[in-house]
CSV table of C-alpha atoms in Angstrom, one decimal:
chain,number,residue,atom,x,y,z
A,1,MET,CA,3.8,-13.0,-2.1
A,2,ARG,CA,6.8,-15.3,-2.8
A,3,VAL,CA,8.2,-16.2,-6.2
A,4,LYS,CA,10.3,-19.3,-6.3
A,5,GLY,CA,11.1,-19.0,-2.6
A,6,LYS,CA,12.2,-15.4,-2.8
A,7,THR,CA,10.4,-12.2,-1.8
A,8,ARG,CA,9.1,-10.1,-4.6
A,9,ARG,CA,11.1,-6.9,-4.9
A,10,LEU,CA,9.5,-3.9,-6.6
A,11,MET,CA,10.1,-0.2,-7.1
A,12,SER,CA,8.9,3.3,-5.9
A,13,TRP,CA,9.0,7.1,-4.8
A,14,GLY,CA,6.8,10.2,-3.4
A,15,LEU,CA,3.9,13.5,-3.6
A,16,SER,CA,1.0,16.3,-1.9
A,17,ALA,CA,-2.3,18.0,-3.0
A,18,ALA,CA,-2.2,21.6,-4.2
A,19,ALA,CA,0.1,20.8,-7.0
A,20,LEU,CA,-2.3,18.1,-8.2
A,21,VAL,CA,-5.1,20.6,-8.7
A,22,ALA,CA,-2.8,22.4,-11.2
A,23,ALA,CA,-1.8,19.0,-12.7
A,24,SER,CA,-5.5,18.1,-13.2
A,25,ALA,CA,-6.0,21.3,-15.1
A,26,THR,CA,-3.1,20.6,-17.5
A,27,PRO,CA,-4.5,19.7,-21.0
A,28,VAL,CA,-3.9,16.1,-22.1
A,29,GLY,CA,-0.8,16.1,-24.3
A,30,ALA,CA,0.7,19.1,-22.6
A,31,ALA,CA,4.1,18.8,-21.0
A,32,VAL,CA,3.7,17.7,-17.4
A,33,PRO,CA,6.2,18.2,-14.5
A,34,HIS,CA,8.1,15.3,-13.1
A,35,ASP,CA,10.5,14.7,-10.2
A,36,GLY,CA,13.4,16.1,-12.1
A,37,ASP,CA,12.8,19.9,-12.6
A,38,ARG,CA,12.6,21.2,-16.1
A,39,PRO,CA,13.3,24.8,-16.7
A,40,GLY,CA,10.3,27.0,-16.0
A,41,GLN,CA,8.2,24.0,-14.6
A,42,ARG,CA,7.1,23.2,-11.2
A,43,PRO,CA,7.4,19.5,-10.2
A,44,VAL,CA,4.4,17.6,-9.0
A,45,TRP,CA,6.5,15.9,-6.3
A,46,THR,CA,9.0,17.6,-4.1
A,47,LEU,CA,11.7,15.2,-2.8
A,48,THR,CA,12.8,15.3,0.8
A,49,ASP,CA,16.2,14.4,2.1
A,50,THR,CA,15.9,11.1,4.1
A,51,GLY,CA,19.6,10.5,4.4
A,52,THR,CA,19.3,6.8,3.5
A,53,ASP,CA,19.2,4.6,0.4
A,54,ALA,CA,16.6,2.1,1.8
A,55,ARG,CA,13.7,1.2,-0.4
A,56,PHE,CA,10.4,2.3,1.2
A,57,ARG,CA,7.3,0.4,0.3
A,58,GLY,CA,5.5,1.1,3.6
A,59,LEU,CA,4.0,4.5,4.0
A,60,ALA,CA,1.6,6.0,6.6
A,61,ALA,CA,0.7,9.6,6.1
A,62,VAL,CA,-0.9,11.1,9.3
A,63,ASP,CA,-1.3,14.6,8.0
A,64,ARG,CA,0.6,17.3,6.0
A,65,ARG,CA,3.4,17.4,8.6
A,66,THR,CA,3.6,13.9,10.0
A,67,ALA,CA,4.4,10.7,8.0
A,68,TRP,CA,6.1,7.4,8.6
A,69,VAL,CA,8.0,5.2,6.1
A,70,ALA,CA,9.2,1.6,6.4
A,71,GLY,CA,11.4,-0.4,4.1
A,72,SER,CA,14.4,-2.5,3.5
A,73,GLU,CA,17.3,-3.2,5.9
A,74,GLY,CA,15.0,-2.8,8.8
A,75,THR,CA,14.6,0.9,8.3
A,76,VAL,CA,11.8,3.0,9.7
A,77,LEU,CA,11.8,6.8,9.5
A,78,ARG,CA,9.4,9.5,10.8
A,79,THR,CA,8.9,13.2,10.1
A,80,VAL,CA,6.8,15.7,12.0
A,81,ASP,CA,7.7,18.8,10.0
A,82,GLY,CA,6.5,18.0,6.5
A,83,GLY,CA,9.6,16.1,5.5
A,84,ARG,CA,12.2,18.8,6.2
A,85,HIS,CA,13.8,16.5,8.8
A,86,TRP,CA,13.5,12.7,9.1
A,87,ARG,CA,14.4,10.8,12.2
A,88,ASP,CA,15.6,7.2,12.0
A,89,VAL,CA,13.3,5.3,14.4
A,90,SER,CA,14.2,1.8,13.2
A,91,PRO,CA,13.6,-1.0,15.7
A,92,ALA,CA,16.7,-2.1,17.5
A,93,GLY,CA,18.3,-5.1,15.8
A,94,ALA,CA,16.0,-4.9,12.7
A,95,ALA,CA,18.8,-4.2,10.3
A,96,ARG,CA,21.0,-6.9,11.8
A,97,GLU,CA,18.2,-9.4,11.3
A,98,GLY,CA,17.5,-8.2,7.8
A,99,LEU,CA,13.9,-7.4,8.4
A,100,GLU,CA,12.1,-6.3,5.3
A,101,PHE,CA,9.3,-3.9,6.2
A,102,ARG,CA,6.6,-3.6,3.6
A,103,ASP,CA,3.7,-2.0,5.4
A,104,ILE,CA,3.2,0.5,8.3
A,105,GLU,CA,0.1,2.0,9.8
A,106,ALA,CA,0.3,5.1,12.0
A,107,PHE,CA,-2.4,6.5,14.3
A,108,ASP,CA,-0.5,9.7,15.1
A,109,ALA,CA,3.1,11.0,15.6
A,110,ARG,CA,3.7,8.5,18.4
A,111,ARG,CA,1.8,5.3,17.7
A,112,ALA,CA,2.5,3.1,14.7
A,113,VAL,CA,2.4,-0.6,13.7
A,114,ALA,CA,4.9,-2.0,11.2
A,115,LEU,CA,4.8,-5.3,9.3
A,116,ALA,CA,8.0,-7.2,8.3
A,117,ILE,CA,7.4,-9.8,5.5
A,118,GLY,CA,8.9,-13.1,4.5
A,119,GLU,CA,8.6,-16.8,5.0
A,120,GLY,CA,8.2,-18.2,8.5
A,121,GLU,CA,9.7,-16.1,11.3
A,122,ALA,CA,10.6,-13.3,8.9
A,123,SER,CA,7.0,-12.2,9.0
A,124,ARG,CA,6.5,-10.1,12.2
A,125,VAL,CA,4.5,-7.2,13.6
A,126,LEU,CA,6.1,-4.5,15.7
A,127,ARG,CA,4.4,-1.7,17.6
A,128,THR,CA,5.6,1.7,19.1
A,129,GLU,CA,3.8,4.1,21.4
A,130,ASP,CA,6.7,6.6,21.8
A,131,GLY,CA,7.4,7.8,18.3
A,132,GLY,CA,9.7,4.9,17.5
A,133,VAL,CA,12.1,5.3,20.4
A,134,THR,CA,11.2,1.8,21.5
A,135,TRP,CA,9.4,-1.0,19.6
A,136,THR,CA,7.6,-4.1,20.9
A,137,GLU,CA,7.3,-7.2,18.8
A,138,SER,CA,3.6,-8.3,19.1
A,139,PHE,CA,3.5,-11.1,16.6
A,140,ARG,CA,6.1,-13.5,15.1
A,141,ASN,CA,4.9,-16.0,12.5
A,142,THR,CA,5.9,-19.6,13.5
A,143,ASP,CA,4.2,-21.3,10.6
A,144,ALA,CA,6.7,-21.9,7.7
A,145,ARG,CA,3.8,-22.1,5.3
A,146,ALA,CA,2.6,-18.5,6.0
A,147,PHE,CA,3.9,-15.4,4.4
A,148,TYR,CA,2.4,-12.1,5.5
A,149,ASP,CA,2.0,-9.3,3.0
A,150,CYS,CA,-0.1,-6.4,4.3
A,151,LEU,CA,-1.9,-5.0,7.3
A,152,ALA,CA,-4.7,-2.5,7.7
A,153,PHE,CA,-6.7,-0.9,10.5
A,154,PHE,CA,-10.4,0.1,10.9
A,155,ASP,CA,-9.6,2.4,13.8
A,156,SER,CA,-6.9,2.8,16.4
A,157,ARG,CA,-7.9,-0.5,18.0
A,158,HIS,CA,-9.2,-2.9,15.4
A,159,GLY,CA,-7.0,-4.2,12.6
A,160,LEU,CA,-6.1,-7.1,10.4
A,161,ALA,CA,-3.0,-8.6,8.7
A,162,MET,CA,-3.1,-11.1,5.9
A,163,SER,CA,-0.9,-14.0,4.8
A,164,ASP,CA,-0.7,-15.8,1.4
A,165,PRO,CA,-2.9,-19.0,1.4
A,166,VAL,CA,-2.2,-21.7,4.0
A,167,ASP,CA,-4.0,-25.0,3.4
A,168,GLY,CA,-5.7,-23.4,0.4
A,169,ARG,CA,-7.1,-20.2,2.0
A,170,TYR,CA,-5.8,-16.8,2.9
A,171,ARG,CA,-4.8,-16.5,6.6
A,172,ILE,CA,-6.1,-13.5,8.5
A,173,LEU,CA,-4.7,-12.1,11.8
A,174,SER,CA,-6.9,-9.9,13.9
A,175,THR,CA,-6.2,-7.4,16.7
A,176,ALA,CA,-8.7,-5.5,19.0
A,177,ASP,CA,-6.1,-3.6,21.1
A,178,GLY,CA,-4.2,-1.5,18.6
A,179,GLY,CA,-1.8,-4.2,17.6
A,180,ARG,CA,-0.6,-5.2,21.1
A,181,SER,CA,-1.9,-8.8,20.5
A,182,TRP,CA,-3.1,-10.8,17.5
A,183,ARG,CA,-5.1,-13.9,16.9
A,184,VAL,CA,-5.6,-16.0,13.7
A,185,LEU,CA,-9.2,-15.8,12.6
A,186,PRO,CA,-11.0,-19.1,11.6
A,187,ALA,CA,-10.7,-19.9,7.9
A,188,THR,CA,-14.2,-21.2,7.6
A,189,GLY,CA,-15.5,-17.9,6.2
A,190,MET,CA,-12.7,-17.6,3.6
A,191,PRO,CA,-13.3,-18.9,0.1
A,192,ASP,CA,-10.7,-21.2,-1.5
A,193,ALA,CA,-7.7,-19.7,-3.1
A,194,GLN,CA,-7.1,-20.4,-6.8
A,195,PRO,CA,-4.0,-22.5,-7.7
A,196,GLY,CA,-1.0,-20.2,-7.6
A,197,GLU,CA,-2.9,-17.2,-6.1
A,198,ALA,CA,-1.3,-14.9,-3.6
A,199,ALA,CA,-1.1,-11.2,-2.7
A,200,PHE,CA,1.7,-8.7,-3.6
A,201,ALA,CA,3.7,-7.1,-0.9
A,202,ALA,CA,4.4,-4.1,-3.1
A,203,SER,CA,2.9,-1.0,-1.5
A,204,GLY,CA,1.1,-1.9,1.7
A,205,GLN,CA,-2.2,-1.7,-0.3
A,206,CYS,CA,-3.1,-5.4,-0.8
A,207,LEU,CA,-5.3,-5.1,2.2
A,208,VAL,CA,-7.4,-1.9,2.8
A,209,THR,CA,-10.3,-0.8,4.9
A,210,SER,CA,-13.1,1.8,4.8
A,211,GLY,CA,-15.3,2.5,7.7
A,212,PRO,CA,-15.6,0.4,10.9
A,213,ARG,CA,-16.1,-3.1,9.3
A,214,ASP,CA,-15.4,-3.3,5.6
A,215,VAL,CA,-12.1,-4.6,4.3
A,216,TRP,CA,-10.8,-5.7,0.8
A,217,LEU,CA,-8.0,-8.0,-0.2
A,218,ALA,CA,-6.2,-7.9,-3.6
A,219,THR,CA,-4.8,-11.0,-5.4
A,220,GLY,CA,-2.9,-12.1,-8.4
A,221,GLY,CA,-0.6,-14.8,-9.7
A,222,ALA,CA,-3.5,-17.1,-10.7
A,223,ALA,CA,-5.8,-17.5,-13.7
A,224,THR,CA,-7.7,-14.4,-12.7
A,225,ALA,CA,-7.0,-11.4,-10.4
A,226,ARG,CA,-9.6,-11.2,-7.7
A,227,VAL,CA,-10.7,-8.8,-5.0
A,228,LEU,CA,-12.0,-10.4,-1.8
A,229,HIS,CA,-14.4,-8.4,0.5
A,230,SER,CA,-15.5,-8.8,4.1
A,231,ALA,CA,-18.2,-6.7,5.8
A,232,ASP,CA,-17.6,-8.1,9.2
A,233,ARG,CA,-13.9,-7.4,9.9
A,234,GLY,CA,-12.5,-10.5,8.2
A,235,LEU,CA,-14.8,-13.2,9.5
A,236,THR,CA,-16.5,-14.0,6.2
A,237,TRP,CA,-15.4,-13.1,2.7
A,238,THR,CA,-16.7,-13.1,-0.9
A,239,ALA,CA,-14.5,-13.1,-3.9
A,240,THR,CA,-15.0,-11.3,-7.2
A,241,GLU,CA,-13.0,-11.3,-10.4
A,242,SER,CA,-11.5,-8.0,-11.4
A,243,THR,CA,-10.8,-7.0,-15.0
A,244,VAL,CA,-7.0,-6.6,-14.3
A,245,PRO,CA,-5.1,-9.3,-16.2
A,246,ALA,CA,-3.5,-12.2,-14.4
A,247,GLY,CA,-2.5,-15.7,-15.6
A,248,ASP,CA,1.1,-15.3,-14.5
A,249,PRO,CA,2.9,-15.1,-11.1
A,250,ALA,CA,3.9,-11.5,-11.9
A,251,ARG,CA,0.4,-10.2,-12.8
A,252,GLY,CA,-2.6,-9.2,-10.9
A,253,VAL,CA,-4.1,-6.5,-8.6
A,254,PHE,CA,-1.3,-4.9,-6.6
A,255,GLY,CA,-3.1,-2.0,-4.9
A,256,LEU,CA,-6.6,-1.0,-3.8
A,257,ALA,CA,-8.1,2.2,-2.5
A,258,PHE,CA,-11.7,2.9,-1.3
A,259,ARG,CA,-13.1,6.4,-0.7
A,260,ASP,CA,-16.1,4.9,1.1
A,261,ARG,CA,-17.6,1.4,1.4
A,262,ARG,CA,-19.0,1.5,-2.2
A,263,HIS,CA,-16.5,3.3,-4.4
A,264,GLY,CA,-13.1,1.8,-5.0
A,265,ILE,CA,-10.1,1.6,-7.4
A,266,ALA,CA,-7.9,-1.4,-8.2
A,267,VAL,CA,-4.5,-1.0,-9.9
A,268,GLY,CA,-1.9,-3.5,-11.0
A,269,GLY,CA,-0.6,-5.2,-14.1
A,270,ASP,CA,2.7,-7.0,-14.7
A,271,TYR,CA,5.5,-5.8,-12.4
A,272,ARG,CA,8.4,-7.0,-14.7
A,273,PRO,CA,10.2,-4.1,-16.4
A,274,GLY,CA,9.4,-3.8,-20.0
A,275,GLU,CA,6.4,-6.1,-19.9
A,276,PRO,CA,3.1,-4.6,-21.1
A,277,SER,CA,0.3,-4.0,-18.6
A,278,PRO,CA,-2.9,-3.4,-20.5
A,279,ARG,CA,-6.1,-2.9,-18.5
A,280,ALA,CA,-4.0,-2.0,-15.4
A,281,ALA,CA,-6.9,-0.4,-13.5
A,282,ALA,CA,-10.5,-1.1,-12.6
A,283,VAL,CA,-13.3,0.6,-10.7
A,284,THR,CA,-16.2,-0.5,-8.6
A,285,GLY,CA,-19.3,1.4,-7.4
A,286,ASP,CA,-20.9,-1.4,-5.4
A,287,GLY,CA,-18.3,-2.2,-2.8
A,288,GLY,CA,-16.4,-4.7,-5.0
A,289,ARG,CA,-19.3,-6.9,-6.0
A,290,THR,CA,-18.5,-6.0,-9.6
A,291,TRP,CA,-15.6,-4.3,-11.3
A,292,ARG,CA,-15.4,-2.4,-14.5
A,293,GLN,CA,-12.3,-1.9,-16.6
A,294,SER,CA,-11.0,1.7,-16.8
A,295,ALA,CA,-11.9,3.2,-20.2
A,296,ALA,CA,-8.4,4.8,-20.4
A,297,PRO,CA,-6.2,3.0,-17.8
A,298,PRO,CA,-2.6,3.9,-16.9
A,299,ALA,CA,-0.2,3.0,-19.7
A,300,ALA,CA,1.9,0.7,-17.5
A,301,TYR,CA,2.0,-1.3,-14.3
A,302,ARG,CA,1.0,0.6,-11.1
A,303,SER,CA,1.5,-0.7,-7.6
A,304,GLY,CA,-0.1,2.0,-5.4
A,305,VAL,CA,-3.2,4.1,-5.5
A,306,ALA,CA,-4.8,6.8,-3.3
A,307,TYR,CA,-7.9,9.1,-3.5
A,308,LEU,CA,-7.1,12.8,-3.4
A,309,PRO,CA,-8.2,14.6,-0.2
A,310,ARG,CA,-11.3,16.7,-0.5
A,311,SER,CA,-12.2,15.2,-3.9
A,312,GLY,CA,-14.9,12.7,-4.7
A,313,SER,CA,-13.4,11.7,-8.0
A,314,GLY,CA,-9.7,12.4,-8.0
A,315,ALA,CA,-7.0,9.8,-7.3
A,316,LEU,CA,-3.4,9.0,-8.0
A,317,ALA,CA,-1.8,5.8,-9.1
A,318,VAL,CA,2.0,5.2,-8.9
A,319,GLY,CA,4.5,2.7,-10.3
A,320,PRO,CA,8.1,2.4,-11.5
A,321,THR,CA,7.4,4.4,-14.7
A,322,GLY,CA,5.4,7.3,-13.2
A,323,THR,CA,2.4,8.8,-11.6
A,324,ASP,CA,-1.1,8.9,-13.2
A,325,LEU,CA,-4.0,11.1,-12.2
A,326,THR,CA,-7.7,10.5,-12.6
A,327,THR,CA,-10.4,13.2,-12.1
A,328,ASP,CA,-13.4,11.0,-12.9
A,329,GLY,CA,-13.2,8.3,-10.3
A,330,GLY,CA,-10.8,6.0,-12.1
A,331,ARG,CA,-12.5,5.7,-15.4
A,332,THR,CA,-9.7,7.6,-17.3
A,333,TRP,CA,-6.1,8.2,-16.3
A,334,ARG,CA,-3.2,10.3,-17.7
A,335,THR,CA,0.4,10.5,-16.7
A,336,VAL,CA,1.4,13.6,-14.7
A,337,ASP,CA,4.9,12.5,-13.5
A,338,THR,CA,7.5,10.2,-14.9
A,339,GLY,CA,9.4,9.4,-11.7
A,340,SER,CA,9.5,5.9,-10.2
A,341,TYR,CA,7.2,5.3,-7.2
A,342,ASP,CA,5.9,2.3,-5.2
A,343,THR,CA,3.3,3.7,-2.8
A,344,VAL,CA,1.2,6.8,-2.2
A,345,ASP,CA,-1.0,8.1,0.6
A,346,CYS,CA,-3.1,11.2,1.1
A,347,THR,CA,-4.6,12.7,4.3
A,348,VAL,CA,-7.8,14.4,5.1
A,349,ASP,CA,-6.1,17.8,5.7
A,350,GLY,CA,-4.9,17.9,2.1
A,351,GLY,CA,-1.5,16.3,2.2
A,352,CYS,CA,-0.2,13.6,-0.2
A,353,TRP,CA,3.0,11.7,0.2
A,354,ALA,CA,4.8,9.0,-1.9
A,355,ALA,CA,7.9,6.8,-1.2
A,356,GLY,CA,10.1,4.3,-2.9
A,357,GLU,CA,13.6,3.3,-4.0
A,358,GLN,CA,16.9,4.8,-3.0
A,359,GLY,CA,15.5,6.4,0.1
A,360,ARG,CA,13.1,8.6,-1.9
A,361,VAL,CA,10.2,10.2,-0.1
A,362,ALA,CA,8.3,13.1,-1.5
A,363,ARG,CA,5.2,15.2,-0.9
A,364,ALA,CA,3.1,17.1,-3.4
A,365,GLY,CA,3.7,20.8,-3.8
A,366,ARG,CA,6.2,23.0,-2.2
């Protein structure tokens, strides 16, 4: 999403799963650990040494040992040992060209697809098949009106990328070969965008999938914050109003997570520091046809959200003022960490990671 011709710049950090079990058992009101150790307390997040000060808003957690992060100054890093060591696998020339990576999707330790955002040719998709040793540019936007924000995959072959509205409708790219080639889908199945509406390139979670065909798109900046849903891999869409406040270019839904094709969580608010963000989370139990306001939402703006592995009702939401935990499917939240984070991702084998500003990447637990 652009604001007065400039890319939105947000904030972030990192986390994993065993520590969250302990956090969920902490009584409300009790002291909770945070990224800065307190005497006698175990932090929820354990920071790793990335050796860079890049800001990472793109995060792809493959498993407990393998993760990719992508961010500012054309930087892409990969770990295969749980964050003990990070390898700089940035695409050649990306720093020189000032590419701003805001999303990355990884299939394993060798294959990943990264999205650089911005107006016109600043929006690009790059792909690697050798762990980041080499990258191939598979898409470069040539339409000055387009501004790509997020990408998501259904499986290792089928995926989508989305742009802010062009000619009054969101533009969707599609791939059927793992990101090697892309085509623009017809706009006929896309509802009209609201005046001023766009998506937020804040955490790589403005476009998310569940299962082989369902995909959701988060919006803000307009009179209402909406969530758009497609059940046919982006060919046709329906739009539903969320309960997250909008009505300003800085407000709306920033991140989505779905644990299956019916149950999902939306988080957002007002990204400006110091601005209140009431009703910053919502939940759905019908695939996004309707949304209900969280009874006790996070106390501040949140840009990223992820369901906890092996849990039907646990999830994390992260933002510049901390991390919140829900154990009831998003109906109520409480803060379990006060560090700044942008994006969070969890894996089926029980690993959770988070990433953000000043090169900070962390995982949950020791």
